[in-house]
Coordinates of C-alpha atoms in Angstrom, one line a residue:
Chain A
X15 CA -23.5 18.4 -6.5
X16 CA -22.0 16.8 -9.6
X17 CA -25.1 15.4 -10.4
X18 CA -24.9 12.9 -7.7
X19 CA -28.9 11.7 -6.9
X20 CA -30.4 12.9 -3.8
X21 CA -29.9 9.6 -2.2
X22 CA -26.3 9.4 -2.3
X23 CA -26.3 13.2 -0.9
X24 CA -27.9 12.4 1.6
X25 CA -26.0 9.4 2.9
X26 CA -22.5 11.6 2.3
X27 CA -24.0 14.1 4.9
X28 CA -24.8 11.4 7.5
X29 CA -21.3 9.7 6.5
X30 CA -19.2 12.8 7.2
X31 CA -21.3 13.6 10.6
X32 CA -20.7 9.7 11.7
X33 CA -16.8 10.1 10.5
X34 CA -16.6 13.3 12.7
X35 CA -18.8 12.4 15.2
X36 CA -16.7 8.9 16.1
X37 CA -13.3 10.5 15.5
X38 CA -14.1 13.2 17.3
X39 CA -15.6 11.7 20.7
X40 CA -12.9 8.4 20.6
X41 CA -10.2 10.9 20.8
X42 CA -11.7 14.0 23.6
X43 CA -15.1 12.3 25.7
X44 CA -14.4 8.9 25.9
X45 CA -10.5 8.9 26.5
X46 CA -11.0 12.1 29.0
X47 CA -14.2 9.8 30.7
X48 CA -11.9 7.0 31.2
X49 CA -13.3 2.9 32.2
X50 CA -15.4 1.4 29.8
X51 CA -15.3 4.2 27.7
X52 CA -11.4 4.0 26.9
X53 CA -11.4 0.6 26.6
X54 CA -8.9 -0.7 23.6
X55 CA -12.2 -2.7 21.8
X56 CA -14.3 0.0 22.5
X57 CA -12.5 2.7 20.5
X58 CA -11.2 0.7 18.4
X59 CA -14.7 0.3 16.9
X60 CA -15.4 4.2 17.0
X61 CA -11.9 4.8 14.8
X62 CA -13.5 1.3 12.6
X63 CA -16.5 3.2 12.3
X64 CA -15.0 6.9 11.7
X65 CA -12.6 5.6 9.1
X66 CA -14.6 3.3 7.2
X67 CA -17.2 6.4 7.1
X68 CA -14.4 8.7 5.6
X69 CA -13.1 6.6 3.1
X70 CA -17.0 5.5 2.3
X71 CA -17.4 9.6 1.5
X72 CA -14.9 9.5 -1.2
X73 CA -16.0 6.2 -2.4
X74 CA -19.8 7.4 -3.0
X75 CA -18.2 11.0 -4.2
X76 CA -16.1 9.4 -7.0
X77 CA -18.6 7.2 -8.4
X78 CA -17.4 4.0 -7.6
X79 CA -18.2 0.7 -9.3
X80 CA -18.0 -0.6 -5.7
X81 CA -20.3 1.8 -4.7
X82 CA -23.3 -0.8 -3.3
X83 CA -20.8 -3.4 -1.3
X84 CA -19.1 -0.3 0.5
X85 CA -22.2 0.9 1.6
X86 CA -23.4 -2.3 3.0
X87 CA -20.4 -3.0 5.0
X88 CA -20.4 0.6 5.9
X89 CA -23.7 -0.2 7.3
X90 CA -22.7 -2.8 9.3
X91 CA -19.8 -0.9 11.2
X92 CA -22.0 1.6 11.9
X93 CA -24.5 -0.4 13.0
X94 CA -22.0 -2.1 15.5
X95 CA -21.0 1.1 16.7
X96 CA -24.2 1.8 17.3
X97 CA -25.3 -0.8 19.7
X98 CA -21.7 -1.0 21.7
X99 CA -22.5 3.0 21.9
X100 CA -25.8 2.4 23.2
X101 CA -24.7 -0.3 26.1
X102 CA -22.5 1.5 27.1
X103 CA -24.3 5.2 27.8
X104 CA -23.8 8.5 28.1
X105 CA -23.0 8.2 24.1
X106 CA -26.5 9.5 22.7
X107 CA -24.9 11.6 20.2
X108 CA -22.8 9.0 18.5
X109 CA -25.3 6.2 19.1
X110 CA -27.8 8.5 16.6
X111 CA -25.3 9.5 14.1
X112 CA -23.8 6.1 13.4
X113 CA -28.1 4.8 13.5
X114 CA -28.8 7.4 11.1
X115 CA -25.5 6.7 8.9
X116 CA -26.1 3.0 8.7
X117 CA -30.1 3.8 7.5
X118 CA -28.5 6.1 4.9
X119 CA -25.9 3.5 3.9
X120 CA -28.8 0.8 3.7
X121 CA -30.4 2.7 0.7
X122 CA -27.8 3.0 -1.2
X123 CA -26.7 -0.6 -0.6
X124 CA -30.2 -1.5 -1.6
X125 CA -30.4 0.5 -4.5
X126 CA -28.0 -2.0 -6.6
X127 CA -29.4 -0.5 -10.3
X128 CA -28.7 2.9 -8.8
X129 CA -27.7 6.0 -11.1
X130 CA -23.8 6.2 -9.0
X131 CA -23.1 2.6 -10.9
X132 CA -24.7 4.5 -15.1
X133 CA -22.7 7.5 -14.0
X134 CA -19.7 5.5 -13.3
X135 CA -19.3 3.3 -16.5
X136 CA -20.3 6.1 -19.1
X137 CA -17.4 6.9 -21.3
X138 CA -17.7 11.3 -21.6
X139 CA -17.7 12.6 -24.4
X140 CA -14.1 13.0 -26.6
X141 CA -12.6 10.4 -24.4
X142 CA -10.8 7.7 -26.1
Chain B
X8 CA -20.4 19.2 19.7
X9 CA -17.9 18.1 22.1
X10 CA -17.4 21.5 23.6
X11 CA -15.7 22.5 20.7
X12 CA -16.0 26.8 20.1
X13 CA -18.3 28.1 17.5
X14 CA -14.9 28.8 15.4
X15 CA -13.7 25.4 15.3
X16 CA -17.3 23.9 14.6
X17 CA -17.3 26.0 11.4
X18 CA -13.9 25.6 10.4
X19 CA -14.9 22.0 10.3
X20 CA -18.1 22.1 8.4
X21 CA -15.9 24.4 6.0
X22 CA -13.6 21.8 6.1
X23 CA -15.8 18.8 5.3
X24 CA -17.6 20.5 2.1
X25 CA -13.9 21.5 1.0
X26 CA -13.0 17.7 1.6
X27 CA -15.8 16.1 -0.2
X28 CA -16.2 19.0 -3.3
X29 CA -12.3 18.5 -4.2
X30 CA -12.6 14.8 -4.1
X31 CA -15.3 14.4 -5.9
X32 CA -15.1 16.9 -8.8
X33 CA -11.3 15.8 -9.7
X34 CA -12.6 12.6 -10.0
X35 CA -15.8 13.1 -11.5
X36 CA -16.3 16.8 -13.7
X37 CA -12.6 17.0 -13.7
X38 CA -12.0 13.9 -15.3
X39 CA -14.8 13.6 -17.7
X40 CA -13.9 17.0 -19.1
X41 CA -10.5 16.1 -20.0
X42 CA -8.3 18.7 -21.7
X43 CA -6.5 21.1 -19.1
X44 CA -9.4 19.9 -16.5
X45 CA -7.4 16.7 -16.4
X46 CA -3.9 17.8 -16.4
X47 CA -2.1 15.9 -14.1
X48 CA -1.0 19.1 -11.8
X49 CA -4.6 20.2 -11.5
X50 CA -5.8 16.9 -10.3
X51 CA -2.7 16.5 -7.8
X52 CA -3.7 19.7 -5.9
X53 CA -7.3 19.1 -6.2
X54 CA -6.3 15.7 -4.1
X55 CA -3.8 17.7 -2.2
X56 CA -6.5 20.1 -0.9
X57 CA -8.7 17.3 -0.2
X58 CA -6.7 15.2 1.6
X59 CA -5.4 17.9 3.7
X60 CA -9.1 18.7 4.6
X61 CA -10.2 15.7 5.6
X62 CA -6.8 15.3 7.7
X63 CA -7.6 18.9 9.5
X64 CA -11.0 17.6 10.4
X65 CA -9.5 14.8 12.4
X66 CA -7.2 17.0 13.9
X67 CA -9.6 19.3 14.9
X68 CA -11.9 17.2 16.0
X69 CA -9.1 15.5 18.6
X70 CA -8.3 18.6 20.1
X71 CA -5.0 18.5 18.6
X72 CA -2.3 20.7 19.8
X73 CA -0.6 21.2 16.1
X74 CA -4.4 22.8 15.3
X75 CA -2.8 26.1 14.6
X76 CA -0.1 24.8 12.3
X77 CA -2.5 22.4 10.6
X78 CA -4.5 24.6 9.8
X79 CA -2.6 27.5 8.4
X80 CA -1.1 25.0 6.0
X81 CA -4.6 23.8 5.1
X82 CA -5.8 27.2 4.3
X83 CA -2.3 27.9 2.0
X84 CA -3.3 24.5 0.0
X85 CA -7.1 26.0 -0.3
X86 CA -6.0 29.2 -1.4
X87 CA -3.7 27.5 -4.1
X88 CA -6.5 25.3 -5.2
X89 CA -8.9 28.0 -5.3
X90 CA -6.9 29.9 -7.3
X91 CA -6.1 27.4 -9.8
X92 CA -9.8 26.5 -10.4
X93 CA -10.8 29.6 -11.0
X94 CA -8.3 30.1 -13.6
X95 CA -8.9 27.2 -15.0
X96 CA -13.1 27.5 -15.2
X97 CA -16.2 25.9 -14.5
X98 CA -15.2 25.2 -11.4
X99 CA -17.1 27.7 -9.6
X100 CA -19.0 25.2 -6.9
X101 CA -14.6 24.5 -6.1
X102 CA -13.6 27.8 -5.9
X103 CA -16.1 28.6 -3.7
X104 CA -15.6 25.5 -1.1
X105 CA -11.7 26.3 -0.9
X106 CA -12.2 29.8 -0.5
X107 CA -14.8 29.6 2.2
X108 CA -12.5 26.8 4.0
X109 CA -9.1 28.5 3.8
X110 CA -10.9 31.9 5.5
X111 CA -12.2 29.5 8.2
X112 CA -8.9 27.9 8.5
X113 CA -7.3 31.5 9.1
X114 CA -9.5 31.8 11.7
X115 CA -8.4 29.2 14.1
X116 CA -4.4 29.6 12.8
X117 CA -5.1 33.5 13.8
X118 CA -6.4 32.2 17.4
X119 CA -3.3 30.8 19.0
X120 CA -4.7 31.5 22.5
X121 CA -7.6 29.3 21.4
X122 CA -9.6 26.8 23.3
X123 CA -8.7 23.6 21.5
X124 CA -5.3 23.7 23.1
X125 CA -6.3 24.4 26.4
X126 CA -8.6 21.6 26.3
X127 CA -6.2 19.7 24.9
X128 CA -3.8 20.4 27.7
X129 CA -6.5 19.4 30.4
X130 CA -6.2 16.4 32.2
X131 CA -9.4 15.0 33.0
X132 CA -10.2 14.3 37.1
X133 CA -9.1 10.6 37.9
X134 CA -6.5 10.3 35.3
X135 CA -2.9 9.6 36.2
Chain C
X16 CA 9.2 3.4 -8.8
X17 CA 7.4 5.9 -10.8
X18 CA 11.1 7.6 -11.7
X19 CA 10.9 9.0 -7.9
X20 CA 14.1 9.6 -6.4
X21 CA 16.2 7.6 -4.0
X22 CA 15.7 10.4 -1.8
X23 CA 11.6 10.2 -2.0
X24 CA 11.5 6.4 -2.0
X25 CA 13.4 6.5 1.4
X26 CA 10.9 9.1 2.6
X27 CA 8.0 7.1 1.7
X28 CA 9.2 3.8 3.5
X29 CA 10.0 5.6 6.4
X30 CA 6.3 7.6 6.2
X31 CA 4.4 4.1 6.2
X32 CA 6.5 2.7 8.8
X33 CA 5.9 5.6 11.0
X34 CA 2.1 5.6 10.2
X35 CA 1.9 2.6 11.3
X36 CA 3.8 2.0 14.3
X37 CA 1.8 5.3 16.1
X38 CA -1.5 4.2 14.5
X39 CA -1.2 0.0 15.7
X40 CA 1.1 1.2 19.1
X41 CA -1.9 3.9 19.9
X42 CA -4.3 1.4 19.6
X43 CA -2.9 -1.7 20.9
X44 CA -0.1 -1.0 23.6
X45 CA -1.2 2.1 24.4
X46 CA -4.4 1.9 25.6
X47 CA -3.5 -1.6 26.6
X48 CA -1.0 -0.7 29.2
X49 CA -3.2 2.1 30.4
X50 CA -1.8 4.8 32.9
X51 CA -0.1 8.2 31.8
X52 CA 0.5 5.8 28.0
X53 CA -3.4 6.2 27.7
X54 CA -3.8 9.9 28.6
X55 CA -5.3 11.9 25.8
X56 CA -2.9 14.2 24.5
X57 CA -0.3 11.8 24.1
X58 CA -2.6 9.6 21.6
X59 CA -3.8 12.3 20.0
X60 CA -0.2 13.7 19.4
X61 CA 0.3 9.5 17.9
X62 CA -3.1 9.9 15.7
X63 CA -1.8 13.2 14.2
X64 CA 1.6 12.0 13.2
X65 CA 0.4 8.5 12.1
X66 CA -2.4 10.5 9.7
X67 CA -0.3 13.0 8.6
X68 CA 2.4 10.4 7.5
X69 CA 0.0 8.8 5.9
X70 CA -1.1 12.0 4.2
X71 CA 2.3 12.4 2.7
X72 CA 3.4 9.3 1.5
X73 CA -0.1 9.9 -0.8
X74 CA 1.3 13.4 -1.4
X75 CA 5.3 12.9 -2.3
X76 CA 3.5 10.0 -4.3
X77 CA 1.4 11.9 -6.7
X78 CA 4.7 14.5 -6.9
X79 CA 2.5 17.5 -4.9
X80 CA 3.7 20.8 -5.7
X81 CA 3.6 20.9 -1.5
X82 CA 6.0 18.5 -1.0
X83 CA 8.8 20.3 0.8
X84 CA 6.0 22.0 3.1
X85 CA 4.3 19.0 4.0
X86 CA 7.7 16.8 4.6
X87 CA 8.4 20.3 6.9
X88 CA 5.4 19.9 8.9
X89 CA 5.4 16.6 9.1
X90 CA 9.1 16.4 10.3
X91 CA 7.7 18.9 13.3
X92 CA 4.9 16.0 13.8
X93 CA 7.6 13.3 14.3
X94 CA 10.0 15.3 16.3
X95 CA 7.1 16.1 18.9
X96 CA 5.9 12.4 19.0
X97 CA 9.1 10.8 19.2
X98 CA 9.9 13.3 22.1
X99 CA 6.6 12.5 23.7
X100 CA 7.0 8.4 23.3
X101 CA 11.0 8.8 24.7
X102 CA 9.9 10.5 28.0
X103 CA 6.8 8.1 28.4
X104 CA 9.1 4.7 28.3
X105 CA 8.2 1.9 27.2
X106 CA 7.9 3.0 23.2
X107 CA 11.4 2.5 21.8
X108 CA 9.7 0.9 19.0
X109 CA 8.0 4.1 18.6
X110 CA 10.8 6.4 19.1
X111 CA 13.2 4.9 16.1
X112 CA 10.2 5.2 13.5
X113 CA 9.5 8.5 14.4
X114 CA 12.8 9.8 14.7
X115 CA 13.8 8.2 11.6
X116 CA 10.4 9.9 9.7
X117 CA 11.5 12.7 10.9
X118 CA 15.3 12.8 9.4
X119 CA 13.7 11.6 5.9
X120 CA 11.4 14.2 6.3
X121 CA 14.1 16.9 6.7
X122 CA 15.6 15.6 3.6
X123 CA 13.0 16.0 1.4
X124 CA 12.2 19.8 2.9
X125 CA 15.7 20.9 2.5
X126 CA 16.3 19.6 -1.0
X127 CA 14.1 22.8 -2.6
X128 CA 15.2 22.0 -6.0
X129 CA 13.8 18.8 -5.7
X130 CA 13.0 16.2 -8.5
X131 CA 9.6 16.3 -7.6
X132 CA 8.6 19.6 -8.0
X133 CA 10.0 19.6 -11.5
X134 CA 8.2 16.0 -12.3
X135 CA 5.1 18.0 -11.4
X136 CA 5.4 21.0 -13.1
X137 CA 6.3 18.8 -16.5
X138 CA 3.6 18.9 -18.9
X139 CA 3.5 15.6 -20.9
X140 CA 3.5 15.0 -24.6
X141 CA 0.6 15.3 -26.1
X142 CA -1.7 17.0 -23.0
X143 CA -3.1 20.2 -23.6
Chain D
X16 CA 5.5 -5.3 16.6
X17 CA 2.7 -5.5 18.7
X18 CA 2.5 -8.9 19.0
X19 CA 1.2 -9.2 15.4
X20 CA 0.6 -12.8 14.2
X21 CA 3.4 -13.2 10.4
X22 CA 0.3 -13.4 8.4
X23 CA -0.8 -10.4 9.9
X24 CA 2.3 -8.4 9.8
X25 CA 3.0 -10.3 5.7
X26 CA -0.5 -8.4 4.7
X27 CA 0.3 -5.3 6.1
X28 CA 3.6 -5.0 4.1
X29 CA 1.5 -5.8 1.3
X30 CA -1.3 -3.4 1.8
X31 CA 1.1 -0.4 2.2
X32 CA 2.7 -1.7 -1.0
X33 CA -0.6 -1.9 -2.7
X34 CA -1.8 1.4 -1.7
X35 CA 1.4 3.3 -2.2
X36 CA 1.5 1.8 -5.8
X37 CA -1.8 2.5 -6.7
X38 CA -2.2 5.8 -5.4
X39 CA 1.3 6.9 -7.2
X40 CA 0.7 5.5 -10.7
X41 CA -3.0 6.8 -11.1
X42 CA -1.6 10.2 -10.3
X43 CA 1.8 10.0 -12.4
X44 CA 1.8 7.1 -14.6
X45 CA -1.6 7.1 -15.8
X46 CA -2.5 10.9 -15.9
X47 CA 0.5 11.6 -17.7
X48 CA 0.1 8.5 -20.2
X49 CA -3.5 10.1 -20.8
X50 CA -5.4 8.0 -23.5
X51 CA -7.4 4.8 -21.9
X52 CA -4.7 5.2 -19.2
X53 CA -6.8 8.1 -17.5
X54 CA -10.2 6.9 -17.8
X55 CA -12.4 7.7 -15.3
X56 CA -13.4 4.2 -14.3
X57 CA -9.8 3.4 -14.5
X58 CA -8.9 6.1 -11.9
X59 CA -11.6 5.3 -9.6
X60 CA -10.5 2.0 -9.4
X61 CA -7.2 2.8 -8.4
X62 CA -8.2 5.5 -5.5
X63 CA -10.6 2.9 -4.4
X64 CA -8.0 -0.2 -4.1
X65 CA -5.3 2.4 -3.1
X66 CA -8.0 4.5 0.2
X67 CA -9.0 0.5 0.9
X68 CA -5.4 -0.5 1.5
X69 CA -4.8 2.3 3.4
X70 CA -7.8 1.4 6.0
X71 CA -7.2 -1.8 5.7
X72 CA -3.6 -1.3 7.2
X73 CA -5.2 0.8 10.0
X74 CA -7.7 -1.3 10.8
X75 CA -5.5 -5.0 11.0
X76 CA -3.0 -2.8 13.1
X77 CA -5.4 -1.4 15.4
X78 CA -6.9 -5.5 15.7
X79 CA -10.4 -4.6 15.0
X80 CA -13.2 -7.0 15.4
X81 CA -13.8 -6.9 11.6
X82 CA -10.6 -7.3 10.3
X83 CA -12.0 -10.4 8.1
X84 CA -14.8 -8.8 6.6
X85 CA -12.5 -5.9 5.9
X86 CA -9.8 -8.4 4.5
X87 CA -12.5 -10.1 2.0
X88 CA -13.7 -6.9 0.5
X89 CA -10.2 -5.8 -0.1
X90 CA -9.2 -8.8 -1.9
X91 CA -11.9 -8.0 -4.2
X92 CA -11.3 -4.8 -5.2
X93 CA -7.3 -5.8 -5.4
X94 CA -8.6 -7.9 -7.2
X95 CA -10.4 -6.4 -9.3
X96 CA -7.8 -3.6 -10.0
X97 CA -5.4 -6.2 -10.8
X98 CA -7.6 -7.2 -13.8
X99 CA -8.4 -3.7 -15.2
X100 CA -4.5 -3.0 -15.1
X101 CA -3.9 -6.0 -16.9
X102 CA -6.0 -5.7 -19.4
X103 CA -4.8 -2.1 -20.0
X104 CA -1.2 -3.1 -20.0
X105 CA 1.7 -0.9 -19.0
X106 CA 0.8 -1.7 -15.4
X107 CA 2.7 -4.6 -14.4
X108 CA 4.0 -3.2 -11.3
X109 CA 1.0 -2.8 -10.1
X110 CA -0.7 -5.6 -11.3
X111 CA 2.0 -7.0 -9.3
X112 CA 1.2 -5.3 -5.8
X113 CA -2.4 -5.9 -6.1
X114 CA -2.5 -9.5 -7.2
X115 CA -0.3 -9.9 -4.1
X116 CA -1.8 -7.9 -1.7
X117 CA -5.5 -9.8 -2.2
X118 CA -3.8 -13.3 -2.1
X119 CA -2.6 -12.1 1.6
X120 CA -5.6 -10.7 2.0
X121 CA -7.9 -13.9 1.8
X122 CA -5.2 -15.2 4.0
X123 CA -6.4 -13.3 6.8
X124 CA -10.3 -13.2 5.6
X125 CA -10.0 -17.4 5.8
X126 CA -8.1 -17.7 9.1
X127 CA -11.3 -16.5 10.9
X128 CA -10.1 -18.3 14.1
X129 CA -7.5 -15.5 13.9
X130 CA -4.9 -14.4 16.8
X131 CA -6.6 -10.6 15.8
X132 CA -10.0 -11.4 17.3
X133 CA -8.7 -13.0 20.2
X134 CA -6.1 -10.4 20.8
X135 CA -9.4 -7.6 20.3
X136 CA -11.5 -9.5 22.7
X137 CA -9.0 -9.5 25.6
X138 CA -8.9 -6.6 28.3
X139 CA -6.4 -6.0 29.5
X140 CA -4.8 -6.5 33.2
X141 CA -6.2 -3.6 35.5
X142 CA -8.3 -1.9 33.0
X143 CA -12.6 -2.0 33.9

């Protein structure tokens, strides 16, 4: 897709399954399970992690010059989320999504002479 | 995931590609072609169809009980995008993500009986 | 700004506020206080009208063709939530924004002529 | 509102500012300028400072645990957006929103004894 590598792909697959994955659980299993799991830090972490994912997709999808230092402190988040997820139990489905998203996010952050930052500052063709 | 139907699962996978193709094409292919691929009221629905998709995933993903309303305004703004790109041209990987997304859309808009709103109603044991 | 109307710019400030009263008061005295304030349905009815304000103020913003139909739905959004936050108690804060979103909102969906839809539909000098 | 600390509440004006600016003006002002105007780098730039903001505003309001690392990174690509408008000229509005918005923004990346962390960290009365 739009000649994005198969790197970046592949971390805007595990980005839009951690965005979904968070959003999606904050807001139906945890609040319907109730104690730890609808506690304020608690979600407020999962709607850290889903949002940061979302905006992270765009990001990535557009090229952005900022491409690298999104990823790494997407990584971060998610990694968070992770471990709080984890503690707590009865979470395995976000704890491996946001594990997965933050590896994905980790290449690209590493990747810092990576083809998103070429693509990004090429002027096309006919363009003043 | 999250006990949500086979329907709404779809809707939102069709929902995520739809997301992620509009967003990134307007600002990548779109934009680097220039000429009517940049026109100003191309891009805005591009971003329009976008941000209503990645909106509608949320929403689904909650259990939200505007889900029919949400999304039989999504699948009007996919319809319109589609449209548009293919009128406009090589945007066939865009014409295809809208259209696929606004059928799935229908789907759960058609449902109104549908199990996202009766989960959504349910109030889990040992809540006030 | 940006040659929008009075009518729009009053919209918009009324569309962040609203965003972010249900999206901080979700997350913060909500789920804080606990009780029937933290039940499911009534944050997810807070996270759909704080994202789909946000949505719009993007979307009256870049002069959508969509305007008057996402300022309808969204005024349906607001109307609900407010509702919801005045028989809860304890949300006053959260009624006024919402009810306010919602009048603005009305505005902008009744005024079919609007500015905005002509703004978009102009074709500038010297685009293709 | 919500017990928000000034600084807090001063950067959240700003950020809704910012990202309401940025997110208009790339997809009025600068499309329909066309020219260096609607670059792609340009445009990126803008829908990145303009989705940051808007997380950013989420995220102080909702007092997540990384509200200075988001803070930091946002005054970066402020500021950076602030720079490329400048140089580019005709932007002065938002050169404006975005030189302010990263000042208030390292105001609450420095103040990492912040009333936000404290405020995350603390359960609340009868809650597990």
């Amino acid at each position: 897709m739009n000649n994005l590598s198969r790197q970046t792909r592949d971390a805007i697959k595990a980005l839009q399954h951690c965005h979904f994955t968070c959003s999606s659980m904050a807001m139906t299993h945890c609040l319907e399970l109730g104690g730890a799991h609808a506690r304020p830090q608690h979600l407020r972490l999962m709607l850290d992690c889903a949002g940061f994912c979302a905006f992270t997709v765009e990001a990535l999808g557009r090229k952005s010059q900022f491409h690298t230092r999104f990823a790494s402190l997407c990584a971060q988040v998610c990694d968070t989320c992770a471990k709080d997820c984890a503690a707590l139990g009865d979470m395995e489905e976000c704890v491996e999504a946001c594990r997965d998203c933050a590896a994905r996010c980790r290449d690209i952050a590493r990747d810092d002479h990576g083809e998103v930052l070429q693509a990004a500052s090429a002027t096309p063709p006919g363009r003043p």
